[in-house]
Amino acid sequence: MTKYIVNRLLGMIPTLLIIITLSFFIVRIAPGGPFATERKLPEVVERNINAKYHLDEPLIQQYGRYMFDILRGDLGPSFKYKDYDVNYYIANSLPKSVVLGSYAMLLALVFGISAGIIAAVRQNTWLDYLSMGVAVIGISVPLFVIAPVLQLIFAMKLKWLPTSGWYTTGEGWTTVILPAVSLSFAYFANIARLTRSSMLETLRSDYIRTAKAKGMKNTTIIFKHAMKGAMLPVVSYLGPAFAGIITGSIVVEQIFRVPGLGKFFVQSSFNRDYTLIVGVVIVYSAILIVMNFLVDIVYAQLDPRITYK
């Protein structure tokens, strides 16, 4: 197991290297540039700006310079936000996206697993149909529809919660509720469906039938024996889901005015801010790689039949 962990950690390096390389060349090959405006800049001004940011150098030389900066932990200057560099904007906005994504994932896990277990244990009853009906809605309705509807009902009509904002601006922790619920909806739906199908399959296993024949209580069978096997597909889903729930918060952050990383990712795409785009891609990719690695470790702990060599 230790050898596998070390190999996986070493394997992350070339994966990240490929992602950084592709991102670097794709954003620069695409038409346009960070200083392209409706009115063309004077040639002297444009030449000086390109020289300042080394954009007048050959692409390979720019890539080498950028990789050297990456190794030093420097993601470079922002071409549009002149006050601070990319490291500053990511360091200040990423924690807000992580907090939002963590709350949303916690809600999705608690309610998704609970709904899936209830639906499996009470198969073909109204509880099953209700749980799966809500799950279908969560999968079918996009975030940019769910979020405004929740705003309309709970903020504007009932006035229970604020329409937007974030707790760091002094508006209270209630600002987290609506964006977290909105963001968790689709993940709740997927987790509920995965849990139900996996739990149904596990409950039909031979060892579960043996436990029932021995007279064990249903609660013991479900939570002590069936849950461990039924959670394997859910654990596999959590790796890309956690990275996706932070990336997916871009829409929610825009709707609820959450000062997270999503705002900079969207604006940097419109502004063609090369360094900020690549910096955000690196962060999201690193989160995805690390979460997949952790999922593999947890998966092995849940299922002793799995061995890593």
PDB file of C-alpha atoms in Angstrom:
ATOM      1  CA  MET A   1       0.000   0.000   0.000  1.00  0.00           C
ATOM      2  CA  THR A   2       2.828   2.399   0.858  1.00  0.00           C
ATOM      3  CA  LYS A   3       4.507   1.724  -2.477  1.00  0.00           C
ATOM      4  CA  TYR A   4       1.243   2.414  -4.289  1.00  0.00           C
ATOM      5  CA  ILE A   5       0.796   5.729  -2.455  1.00  0.00           C
ATOM      6  CA  VAL A   6       4.324   6.836  -3.316  1.00  0.00           C
ATOM      7  CA  ASN A   7       3.870   5.844  -6.981  1.00  0.00           C
ATOM      8  CA  ARG A   8       0.570   7.717  -7.195  1.00  0.00           C
ATOM      9  CA  LEU A   9       2.096  10.809  -5.625  1.00  0.00           C
ATOM     10  CA  LEU A  10       4.942  10.693  -8.137  1.00  0.00           C
ATOM     11  CA  GLY A  11       2.431  10.068 -10.930  1.00  0.00           C
ATOM     12  CA  MET A  12       0.697  13.355 -10.136  1.00  0.00           C
ATOM     13  CA  ILE A  13       3.741  15.309 -11.315  1.00  0.00           C
ATOM     14  CA  PRO A  14       3.631  14.392 -15.050  1.00  0.00           C
ATOM     15  CA  THR A  15      -0.174  14.679 -15.024  1.00  0.00           C
ATOM     16  CA  LEU A  16      -0.014  18.245 -13.747  1.00  0.00           C
ATOM     17  CA  LEU A  17       2.832  18.999 -16.150  1.00  0.00           C
ATOM     18  CA  ILE A  18       0.711  17.901 -19.127  1.00  0.00           C
ATOM     19  CA  ILE A  19      -2.264  19.954 -17.907  1.00  0.00           C
ATOM     20  CA  ILE A  20      -0.132  23.083 -17.445  1.00  0.00           C
ATOM     21  CA  THR A  21       1.492  22.639 -20.866  1.00  0.00           C
ATOM     22  CA  LEU A  22      -1.789  22.154 -22.718  1.00  0.00           C
ATOM     23  CA  SER A  23      -3.443  25.060 -20.911  1.00  0.00           C
ATOM     24  CA  PHE A  24      -0.500  27.363 -21.588  1.00  0.00           C
ATOM     25  CA  PHE A  25      -0.396  26.741 -25.342  1.00  0.00           C
ATOM     26  CA  ILE A  26      -4.174  26.595 -25.882  1.00  0.00           C
ATOM     27  CA  VAL A  27      -4.885  30.021 -24.347  1.00  0.00           C
ATOM     28  CA  ARG A  28      -2.061  31.598 -26.331  1.00  0.00           C
ATOM     29  CA  ILE A  29      -2.875  29.981 -29.657  1.00  0.00           C
ATOM     30  CA  ALA A  30      -6.514  31.089 -29.468  1.00  0.00           C
ATOM     31  CA  PRO A  31      -7.357  34.315 -31.351  1.00  0.00           C
ATOM     32  CA  GLY A  32      -7.178  37.616 -29.510  1.00  0.00           C
ATOM     33  CA  GLY A  33      -5.020  38.715 -26.622  1.00  0.00           C
ATOM     34  CA  PRO A  34      -5.118  40.290 -23.173  1.00  0.00           C
ATOM     35  CA  PHE A  35      -4.485  43.776 -24.557  1.00  0.00           C
ATOM     36  CA  ALA A  36      -6.740  43.597 -27.601  1.00  0.00           C
ATOM     37  CA  THR A  37      -9.281  46.445 -27.543  1.00  0.00           C
ATOM     38  CA  GLU A  38     -11.831  47.929 -29.936  1.00  0.00           C
ATOM     39  CA  ARG A  39      -9.451  50.789 -30.588  1.00  0.00           C
ATOM     40  CA  LYS A  40      -6.053  49.531 -31.614  1.00  0.00           C
ATOM     41  CA  LEU A  41      -3.258  50.688 -29.350  1.00  0.00           C
ATOM     42  CA  PRO A  42      -0.402  52.707 -30.852  1.00  0.00           C
ATOM     43  CA  GLU A  43       2.341  50.428 -32.084  1.00  0.00           C
ATOM     44  CA  VAL A  44       4.901  51.813 -29.626  1.00  0.00           C
ATOM     45  CA  VAL A  45       2.569  51.317 -26.649  1.00  0.00           C
ATOM     46  CA  GLU A  46       1.693  47.793 -27.733  1.00  0.00           C
ATOM     47  CA  ARG A  47       5.373  46.931 -28.215  1.00  0.00           C
ATOM     48  CA  ASN A  48       6.260  48.235 -24.749  1.00  0.00           C
ATOM     49  CA  ILE A  49       3.433  46.311 -23.077  1.00  0.00           C
ATOM     50  CA  ASN A  50       4.420  43.078 -24.834  1.00  0.00           C
ATOM     51  CA  ALA A  51       8.040  43.607 -23.797  1.00  0.00           C
ATOM     52  CA  LYS A  52       7.019  44.230 -20.175  1.00  0.00           C
ATOM     53  CA  TYR A  53       5.163  40.919 -19.969  1.00  0.00           C
ATOM     54  CA  HIS A  54       7.632  39.048 -22.268  1.00  0.00           C
ATOM     55  CA  LEU A  55       4.889  38.463 -24.848  1.00  0.00           C
ATOM     56  CA  ASP A  56       7.301  39.506 -27.611  1.00  0.00           C
ATOM     57  CA  GLU A  57       9.473  36.433 -26.957  1.00  0.00           C
ATOM     58  CA  PRO A  58       9.072  33.145 -28.876  1.00  0.00           C
ATOM     59  CA  LEU A  59       6.308  30.933 -27.483  1.00  0.00           C
ATOM     60  CA  ILE A  60       8.726  28.224 -26.352  1.00  0.00           C
ATOM     61  CA  GLN A  61      10.786  30.789 -24.448  1.00  0.00           C
ATOM     62  CA  GLN A  62       7.608  32.123 -22.782  1.00  0.00           C
ATOM     63  CA  TYR A  63       6.715  28.561 -21.811  1.00  0.00           C
ATOM     64  CA  GLY A  64      10.139  27.942 -20.283  1.00  0.00           C
ATOM     65  CA  ARG A  65       9.960  31.187 -18.327  1.00  0.00           C
ATOM     66  CA  TYR A  66       6.452  30.335 -17.084  1.00  0.00           C
ATOM     67  CA  MET A  67       7.423  26.807 -15.997  1.00  0.00           C
ATOM     68  CA  PHE A  68      10.398  28.205 -14.086  1.00  0.00           C
ATOM     69  CA  ASP A  69       8.044  30.583 -12.275  1.00  0.00           C
ATOM     70  CA  ILE A  70       5.639  27.714 -11.520  1.00  0.00           C
ATOM     71  CA  LEU A  71       8.444  25.724  -9.902  1.00  0.00           C
ATOM     72  CA  ARG A  72       9.056  28.713  -7.630  1.00  0.00           C
ATOM     73  CA  GLY A  73       5.354  28.839  -6.745  1.00  0.00           C
ATOM     74  CA  ASP A  74       4.773  32.018  -8.745  1.00  0.00           C
ATOM     75  CA  LEU A  75       1.711  31.945 -11.039  1.00  0.00           C
ATOM     76  CA  GLY A  76       2.703  35.241 -12.606  1.00  0.00           C
ATOM     77  CA  PRO A  77       1.164  38.705 -12.846  1.00  0.00           C
ATOM     78  CA  SER A  78      -2.407  39.320 -13.899  1.00  0.00           C
ATOM     79  CA  PHE A  79      -2.618  41.165 -17.221  1.00  0.00           C
ATOM     80  CA  LYS A  80      -5.898  42.884 -16.307  1.00  0.00           C
ATOM     81  CA  TYR A  81      -5.841  43.237 -12.493  1.00  0.00           C
ATOM     82  CA  LYS A  82      -2.737  45.345 -12.005  1.00  0.00           C
ATOM     83  CA  ASP A  83      -2.814  45.747  -8.209  1.00  0.00           C
ATOM     84  CA  TYR A  84      -1.863  42.161  -7.290  1.00  0.00           C
ATOM     85  CA  ASP A  85      -0.561  38.989  -8.895  1.00  0.00           C
ATOM     86  CA  VAL A  86      -2.421  35.726  -9.665  1.00  0.00           C
ATOM     87  CA  ASN A  87      -1.276  34.124  -6.402  1.00  0.00           C
ATOM     88  CA  TYR A  88      -3.011  36.860  -4.413  1.00  0.00           C
ATOM     89  CA  TYR A  89      -6.352  36.561  -6.199  1.00  0.00           C
ATOM     90  CA  ILE A  90      -6.401  32.759  -5.986  1.00  0.00           C
ATOM     91  CA  ALA A  91      -5.321  32.730  -2.324  1.00  0.00           C
ATOM     92  CA  ASN A  92      -8.081  35.184  -1.395  1.00  0.00           C
ATOM     93  CA  SER A  93     -10.915  33.716  -3.470  1.00  0.00           C
ATOM     94  CA  LEU A  94     -10.262  29.954  -3.426  1.00  0.00           C
ATOM     95  CA  PRO A  95     -11.077  29.492   0.309  1.00  0.00           C
ATOM     96  CA  LYS A  96     -14.540  30.974  -0.285  1.00  0.00           C
ATOM     97  CA  SER A  97     -15.189  28.536  -3.132  1.00  0.00           C
ATOM     98  CA  VAL A  98     -13.899  25.652  -0.998  1.00  0.00           C
ATOM     99  CA  VAL A  99     -16.165  26.640   1.914  1.00  0.00           C
ATOM    100  CA  LEU A 100     -19.187  26.851  -0.394  1.00  0.00           C
ATOM    101  CA  GLY A 101     -18.322  23.557  -2.094  1.00  0.00           C
ATOM    102  CA  SER A 102     -17.691  21.793   1.225  1.00  0.00           C
ATOM    103  CA  TYR A 103     -21.046  22.834   2.665  1.00  0.00           C
ATOM    104  CA  ALA A 104     -22.796  21.846  -0.548  1.00  0.00           C
ATOM    105  CA  MET A 105     -21.056  18.448  -0.601  1.00  0.00           C
ATOM    106  CA  LEU A 106     -21.921  17.858   3.057  1.00  0.00           C
ATOM    107  CA  LEU A 107     -25.600  18.544   2.328  1.00  0.00           C
ATOM    108  CA  ALA A 108     -25.492  16.329  -0.752  1.00  0.00           C
ATOM    109  CA  LEU A 109     -23.879  13.461   1.173  1.00  0.00           C
ATOM    110  CA  VAL A 110     -26.167  13.582   4.224  1.00  0.00           C
ATOM    111  CA  PHE A 111     -29.443  13.928   2.345  1.00  0.00           C
ATOM    112  CA  GLY A 112     -28.386  11.902  -0.702  1.00  0.00           C
ATOM    113  CA  ILE A 113     -27.245   8.847   1.271  1.00  0.00           C
ATOM    114  CA  SER A 114     -30.273   9.078   3.575  1.00  0.00           C
ATOM    115  CA  ALA A 115     -32.702   9.346   0.651  1.00  0.00           C
ATOM    116  CA  GLY A 116     -30.982   6.483  -1.194  1.00  0.00           C
ATOM    117  CA  ILE A 117     -31.107   4.168   1.821  1.00  0.00           C
ATOM    118  CA  ILE A 118     -34.765   4.967   2.529  1.00  0.00           C
ATOM    119  CA  ALA A 119     -35.662   4.452  -1.134  1.00  0.00           C
ATOM    120  CA  ALA A 120     -33.882   1.075  -1.207  1.00  0.00           C
ATOM    121  CA  VAL A 121     -35.301  -0.206   2.079  1.00  0.00           C
ATOM    122  CA  ARG A 122     -38.809   1.007   1.183  1.00  0.00           C
ATOM    123  CA  GLN A 123     -38.615   0.017  -2.472  1.00  0.00           C
ATOM    124  CA  ASN A 124     -41.737   0.653  -4.571  1.00  0.00           C
ATOM    125  CA  THR A 125     -43.417   2.669  -1.830  1.00  0.00           C
ATOM    126  CA  TRP A 126     -44.290   6.394  -1.843  1.00  0.00           C
ATOM    127  CA  LEU A 127     -41.010   7.115  -0.033  1.00  0.00           C
ATOM    128  CA  ASP A 128     -39.083   5.500  -2.862  1.00  0.00           C
ATOM    129  CA  TYR A 129     -41.037   7.385  -5.528  1.00  0.00           C
ATOM    130  CA  LEU A 130     -40.721  10.705  -3.675  1.00  0.00           C
ATOM    131  CA  SER A 131     -36.954  10.366  -3.160  1.00  0.00           C
ATOM    132  CA  MET A 132     -36.264   9.384  -6.740  1.00  0.00           C
ATOM    133  CA  GLY A 133     -38.670  12.018  -8.048  1.00  0.00           C
ATOM    134  CA  VAL A 134     -36.713  14.747  -6.280  1.00  0.00           C
ATOM    135  CA  ALA A 135     -33.489  13.164  -7.585  1.00  0.00           C
ATOM    136  CA  VAL A 136     -34.766  13.282 -11.167  1.00  0.00           C
ATOM    137  CA  ILE A 137     -35.591  16.973 -10.734  1.00  0.00           C
ATOM    138  CA  GLY A 138     -32.078  17.604  -9.380  1.00  0.00           C
ATOM    139  CA  ILE A 139     -30.497  15.923 -12.390  1.00  0.00           C
ATOM    140  CA  SER A 140     -32.815  17.477 -14.982  1.00  0.00           C
ATOM    141  CA  VAL A 141     -33.046  21.111 -13.828  1.00  0.00           C
ATOM    142  CA  PRO A 142     -29.829  23.143 -14.287  1.00  0.00           C
ATOM    143  CA  LEU A 143     -28.243  25.292 -11.610  1.00  0.00           C
ATOM    144  CA  PHE A 144     -29.078  28.572 -13.303  1.00  0.00           C
ATOM    145  CA  VAL A 145     -32.768  27.671 -12.928  1.00  0.00           C
ATOM    146  CA  ILE A 146     -32.703  26.184  -9.419  1.00  0.00           C
ATOM    147  CA  ALA A 147     -30.757  29.089  -7.875  1.00  0.00           C
ATOM    148  CA  PRO A 148     -33.079  31.933  -9.015  1.00  0.00           C
ATOM    149  CA  VAL A 149     -36.166  29.898  -8.039  1.00  0.00           C
ATOM    150  CA  LEU A 150     -34.792  29.422  -4.502  1.00  0.00           C
ATOM    151  CA  GLN A 151     -33.974  33.139  -4.391  1.00  0.00           C
ATOM    152  CA  LEU A 152     -37.520  33.999  -5.442  1.00  0.00           C
ATOM    153  CA  ILE A 153     -39.185  31.709  -2.888  1.00  0.00           C
ATOM    154  CA  PHE A 154     -37.008  31.943   0.227  1.00  0.00           C
ATOM    155  CA  ALA A 155     -35.494  35.412  -0.166  1.00  0.00           C
ATOM    156  CA  MET A 156     -38.011  37.564  -2.030  1.00  0.00           C
ATOM    157  CA  LYS A 157     -41.362  35.949  -1.154  1.00  0.00           C
ATOM    158  CA  LEU A 158     -40.826  34.464   2.318  1.00  0.00           C
ATOM    159  CA  LYS A 159     -37.932  36.803   3.234  1.00  0.00           C
ATOM    160  CA  TRP A 160     -36.314  34.104   5.360  1.00  0.00           C
ATOM    161  CA  LEU A 161     -32.849  34.409   3.813  1.00  0.00           C
ATOM    162  CA  PRO A 162     -30.768  37.104   2.068  1.00  0.00           C
ATOM    163  CA  THR A 163     -30.828  37.156  -1.713  1.00  0.00           C
ATOM    164  CA  SER A 164     -27.036  37.357  -2.065  1.00  0.00           C
ATOM    165  CA  GLY A 165     -23.775  38.217  -0.349  1.00  0.00           C
ATOM    166  CA  TRP A 166     -21.252  36.305   1.738  1.00  0.00           C
ATOM    167  CA  TYR A 167     -20.531  35.969   5.439  1.00  0.00           C
ATOM    168  CA  THR A 168     -17.041  37.484   5.155  1.00  0.00           C
ATOM    169  CA  THR A 169     -18.613  40.819   4.191  1.00  0.00           C
ATOM    170  CA  GLY A 170     -20.448  40.977   7.532  1.00  0.00           C
ATOM    171  CA  GLU A 171     -23.816  39.776   6.249  1.00  0.00           C
ATOM    172  CA  GLY A 172     -23.996  36.682   8.456  1.00  0.00           C
ATOM    173  CA  TRP A 173     -23.779  32.930   7.943  1.00  0.00           C
ATOM    174  CA  THR A 174     -27.320  32.799   6.534  1.00  0.00           C
ATOM    175  CA  THR A 175     -25.812  33.942   3.229  1.00  0.00           C
ATOM    176  CA  VAL A 176     -24.267  30.471   2.842  1.00  0.00           C
ATOM    177  CA  ILE A 177     -27.570  28.559   2.947  1.00  0.00           C
ATOM    178  CA  LEU A 178     -29.133  29.362  -0.439  1.00  0.00           C
ATOM    179  CA  PRO A 179     -25.958  28.999  -2.557  1.00  0.00           C
ATOM    180  CA  ALA A 180     -24.995  25.775  -0.741  1.00  0.00           C
ATOM    181  CA  VAL A 181     -28.464  24.248  -1.214  1.00  0.00           C
ATOM    182  CA  SER A 182     -28.551  25.300  -4.876  1.00  0.00           C
ATOM    183  CA  LEU A 183     -25.111  23.858  -5.565  1.00  0.00           C
ATOM    184  CA  SER A 184     -25.826  20.600  -3.710  1.00  0.00           C
ATOM    185  CA  PHE A 185     -29.021  19.776  -5.585  1.00  0.00           C
ATOM    186  CA  ALA A 186     -27.523  17.938  -8.579  1.00  0.00           C
ATOM    187  CA  TYR A 187     -24.963  16.108  -6.420  1.00  0.00           C
ATOM    188  CA  PHE A 188     -27.670  15.095  -3.950  1.00  0.00           C
ATOM    189  CA  ALA A 189     -29.589  13.594  -6.867  1.00  0.00           C
ATOM    190  CA  ASN A 190     -26.625  11.572  -8.166  1.00  0.00           C
ATOM    191  CA  ILE A 191     -25.639  10.333  -4.699  1.00  0.00           C
ATOM    192  CA  ALA A 192     -29.237   9.329  -3.905  1.00  0.00           C
ATOM    193  CA  ARG A 193     -29.563   7.326  -7.123  1.00  0.00           C
ATOM    194  CA  LEU A 194     -26.159   5.690  -6.674  1.00  0.00           C
ATOM    195  CA  THR A 195     -26.903   4.798  -3.047  1.00  0.00           C
ATOM    196  CA  ARG A 196     -30.318   3.327  -3.887  1.00  0.00           C
ATOM    197  CA  SER A 197     -29.097   1.116  -6.729  1.00  0.00           C
ATOM    198  CA  SER A 198     -26.010  -0.020  -4.811  1.00  0.00           C
ATOM    199  CA  MET A 199     -27.990  -0.663  -1.623  1.00  0.00           C
ATOM    200  CA  LEU A 200     -30.588  -2.732  -3.509  1.00  0.00           C
ATOM    201  CA  GLU A 201     -27.825  -4.852  -5.021  1.00  0.00           C
ATOM    202  CA  THR A 202     -26.140  -5.291  -1.634  1.00  0.00           C
ATOM    203  CA  LEU A 203     -29.370  -6.214   0.153  1.00  0.00           C
ATOM    204  CA  ARG A 204     -29.828  -9.081  -2.327  1.00  0.00           C
ATOM    205  CA  SER A 205     -26.355 -10.473  -1.582  1.00  0.00           C
ATOM    206  CA  ASP A 206     -25.874 -13.898  -0.012  1.00  0.00           C
ATOM    207  CA  TYR A 207     -24.232 -12.582   3.155  1.00  0.00           C
ATOM    208  CA  ILE A 208     -27.172 -10.239   3.779  1.00  0.00           C
ATOM    209  CA  ARG A 209     -29.633 -13.104   3.368  1.00  0.00           C
ATOM    210  CA  THR A 210     -27.535 -15.124   5.810  1.00  0.00           C
ATOM    211  CA  ALA A 211     -27.621 -12.265   8.326  1.00  0.00           C
ATOM    212  CA  LYS A 212     -31.411 -12.077   7.989  1.00  0.00           C
ATOM    213  CA  ALA A 213     -31.700 -15.843   8.449  1.00  0.00           C
ATOM    214  CA  LYS A 214     -29.732 -15.560  11.705  1.00  0.00           C
ATOM    215  CA  GLY A 215     -32.347 -13.143  13.013  1.00  0.00           C
ATOM    216  CA  MET A 216     -30.294  -9.940  13.003  1.00  0.00           C
ATOM    217  CA  LYS A 217     -32.121  -6.645  13.356  1.00  0.00           C
ATOM    218  CA  ASN A 218     -32.777  -4.739  10.129  1.00  0.00           C
ATOM    219  CA  THR A 219     -30.953  -1.663  11.436  1.00  0.00           C
ATOM    220  CA  THR A 220     -27.859  -3.756  12.204  1.00  0.00           C
ATOM    221  CA  ILE A 221     -27.963  -5.376   8.774  1.00  0.00           C
ATOM    222  CA  ILE A 222     -28.324  -2.056   6.975  1.00  0.00           C
ATOM    223  CA  PHE A 223     -25.878   0.124   8.886  1.00  0.00           C
ATOM    224  CA  LYS A 224     -23.263  -2.435   9.931  1.00  0.00           C
ATOM    225  CA  HIS A 225     -23.152  -4.813   6.965  1.00  0.00           C
ATOM    226  CA  ALA A 226     -24.905  -3.404   3.889  1.00  0.00           C
ATOM    227  CA  MET A 227     -23.713   0.196   4.175  1.00  0.00           C
ATOM    228  CA  LYS A 228     -20.029  -0.645   3.828  1.00  0.00           C
ATOM    229  CA  GLY A 229     -20.488  -2.439   0.520  1.00  0.00           C
ATOM    230  CA  ALA A 230     -23.120  -0.054  -0.779  1.00  0.00           C
ATOM    231  CA  MET A 231     -20.901   2.994  -0.288  1.00  0.00           C
ATOM    232  CA  LEU A 232     -18.227   1.883  -2.787  1.00  0.00           C
ATOM    233  CA  PRO A 233     -19.868   3.499  -5.868  1.00  0.00           C
ATOM    234  CA  VAL A 234     -20.589   6.647  -3.851  1.00  0.00           C
ATOM    235  CA  VAL A 235     -16.949   6.901  -2.749  1.00  0.00           C
ATOM    236  CA  SER A 236     -15.821   6.499  -6.375  1.00  0.00           C
ATOM    237  CA  TYR A 237     -18.122   9.351  -7.339  1.00  0.00           C
ATOM    238  CA  LEU A 238     -16.851  11.699  -4.631  1.00  0.00           C
ATOM    239  CA  GLY A 239     -13.411  12.329  -6.169  1.00  0.00           C
ATOM    240  CA  PRO A 240     -14.479  14.087  -9.365  1.00  0.00           C
ATOM    241  CA  ALA A 241     -17.640  15.336  -7.623  1.00  0.00           C
ATOM    242  CA  PHE A 242     -15.734  17.398  -5.056  1.00  0.00           C
ATOM    243  CA  ALA A 243     -13.609  19.009  -7.749  1.00  0.00           C
ATOM    244  CA  GLY A 244     -16.736  19.497  -9.852  1.00  0.00           C
ATOM    245  CA  ILE A 245     -18.702  21.069  -7.030  1.00  0.00           C
ATOM    246  CA  ILE A 246     -16.018  23.740  -6.630  1.00  0.00           C
ATOM    247  CA  THR A 247     -15.801  24.279 -10.388  1.00  0.00           C
ATOM    248  CA  GLY A 248     -19.582  24.201 -10.671  1.00  0.00           C
ATOM    249  CA  SER A 249     -19.876  26.938  -8.086  1.00  0.00           C
ATOM    250  CA  ILE A 250     -18.967  29.416 -10.844  1.00  0.00           C
ATOM    251  CA  VAL A 251     -22.654  29.763 -11.791  1.00  0.00           C
ATOM    252  CA  VAL A 252     -23.841  29.913  -8.187  1.00  0.00           C
ATOM    253  CA  GLU A 253     -21.158  32.444  -7.255  1.00  0.00           C
ATOM    254  CA  GLN A 254     -22.307  34.734 -10.040  1.00  0.00           C
ATOM    255  CA  ILE A 255     -25.987  34.484  -9.049  1.00  0.00           C
ATOM    256  CA  PHE A 256     -25.473  34.921  -5.285  1.00  0.00           C
ATOM    257  CA  ARG A 257     -22.525  37.352  -5.536  1.00  0.00           C
ATOM    258  CA  VAL A 258     -20.161  35.051  -3.700  1.00  0.00           C
ATOM    259  CA  PRO A 259     -16.605  36.477  -3.962  1.00  0.00           C
ATOM    260  CA  GLY A 260     -15.102  33.125  -4.900  1.00  0.00           C
ATOM    261  CA  LEU A 261     -12.703  31.922  -7.563  1.00  0.00           C
ATOM    262  CA  GLY A 262     -15.507  31.517 -10.105  1.00  0.00           C
ATOM    263  CA  LYS A 263     -15.735  35.279 -10.640  1.00  0.00           C
ATOM    264  CA  PHE A 264     -12.084  35.525 -11.633  1.00  0.00           C
ATOM    265  CA  PHE A 265     -12.317  32.424 -13.833  1.00  0.00           C
ATOM    266  CA  VAL A 266     -15.229  33.886 -15.819  1.00  0.00           C
ATOM    267  CA  GLN A 267     -13.767  37.373 -16.072  1.00  0.00           C
ATOM    268  CA  SER A 268     -10.305  36.115 -16.988  1.00  0.00           C
ATOM    269  CA  SER A 269     -11.834  34.107 -19.855  1.00  0.00           C
ATOM    270  CA  PHE A 270     -13.509  37.230 -21.239  1.00  0.00           C
ATOM    271  CA  ASN A 271     -10.408  39.360 -20.650  1.00  0.00           C
ATOM    272  CA  ARG A 272      -8.057  36.727 -22.116  1.00  0.00           C
ATOM    273  CA  ASP A 273      -5.958  37.093 -18.966  1.00  0.00           C
ATOM    274  CA  TYR A 274      -3.510  34.293 -19.803  1.00  0.00           C
ATOM    275  CA  THR A 275      -1.863  33.842 -16.425  1.00  0.00           C
ATOM    276  CA  LEU A 276      -5.094  33.995 -14.422  1.00  0.00           C
ATOM    277  CA  ILE A 277      -6.835  31.477 -16.706  1.00  0.00           C
ATOM    278  CA  VAL A 278      -3.967  28.982 -16.474  1.00  0.00           C
ATOM    279  CA  GLY A 279      -3.593  29.593 -12.726  1.00  0.00           C
ATOM    280  CA  VAL A 280      -7.248  28.743 -12.070  1.00  0.00           C
ATOM    281  CA  VAL A 281      -7.021  25.665 -14.326  1.00  0.00           C
ATOM    282  CA  ILE A 282      -3.962  24.478 -12.375  1.00  0.00           C
ATOM    283  CA  VAL A 283      -5.809  24.881  -9.062  1.00  0.00           C
ATOM    284  CA  TYR A 284      -8.918  23.043 -10.259  1.00  0.00           C
ATOM    285  CA  SER A 285      -6.810  20.265 -11.809  1.00  0.00           C
ATOM    286  CA  ALA A 286      -4.758  19.851  -8.634  1.00  0.00           C
ATOM    287  CA  ILE A 287      -7.967  19.523  -6.581  1.00  0.00           C
ATOM    288  CA  LEU A 288      -9.312  16.875  -8.970  1.00  0.00           C
ATOM    289  CA  ILE A 289      -6.073  14.867  -8.930  1.00  0.00           C
ATOM    290  CA  VAL A 290      -5.736  14.983  -5.141  1.00  0.00           C
ATOM    291  CA  MET A 291      -9.388  14.022  -4.576  1.00  0.00           C
ATOM    292  CA  ASN A 292      -9.113  11.050  -6.951  1.00  0.00           C
ATOM    293  CA  PHE A 293      -6.008   9.951  -5.083  1.00  0.00           C
ATOM    294  CA  LEU A 294      -7.789  10.160  -1.704  1.00  0.00           C
ATOM    295  CA  VAL A 295     -10.776   8.262  -3.093  1.00  0.00           C
ATOM    296  CA  ASP A 296      -8.526   5.398  -4.183  1.00  0.00           C
ATOM    297  CA  ILE A 297      -7.104   5.168  -0.665  1.00  0.00           C
ATOM    298  CA  VAL A 298     -10.542   5.219   0.995  1.00  0.00           C
ATOM    299  CA  TYR A 299     -11.847   2.692  -1.537  1.00  0.00           C
ATOM    300  CA  ALA A 300      -9.147   0.226  -0.539  1.00  0.00           C
ATOM    301  CA  GLN A 301     -10.026   0.664   3.146  1.00  0.00           C
ATOM    302  CA  LEU A 302     -13.718  -0.024   2.506  1.00  0.00           C
ATOM    303  CA  ASP A 303     -13.155  -3.088   0.336  1.00  0.00           C
ATOM    304  CA  PRO A 304     -10.367  -5.387   1.603  1.00  0.00           C
ATOM    305  CA  ARG A 305     -10.572  -7.421  -1.609  1.00  0.00           C
ATOM    306  CA  ILE A 306      -8.912  -4.566  -3.461  1.00  0.00           C
ATOM    307  CA  THR A 307      -5.129  -4.649  -3.545  1.00  0.00           C
ATOM    308  CA  TYR A 308      -2.777  -2.083  -5.076  1.00  0.00           C
ATOM    309  CA  LYS A 309       0.526  -3.344  -6.362  1.00  0.00           C
TER     310      LYS A 309
END
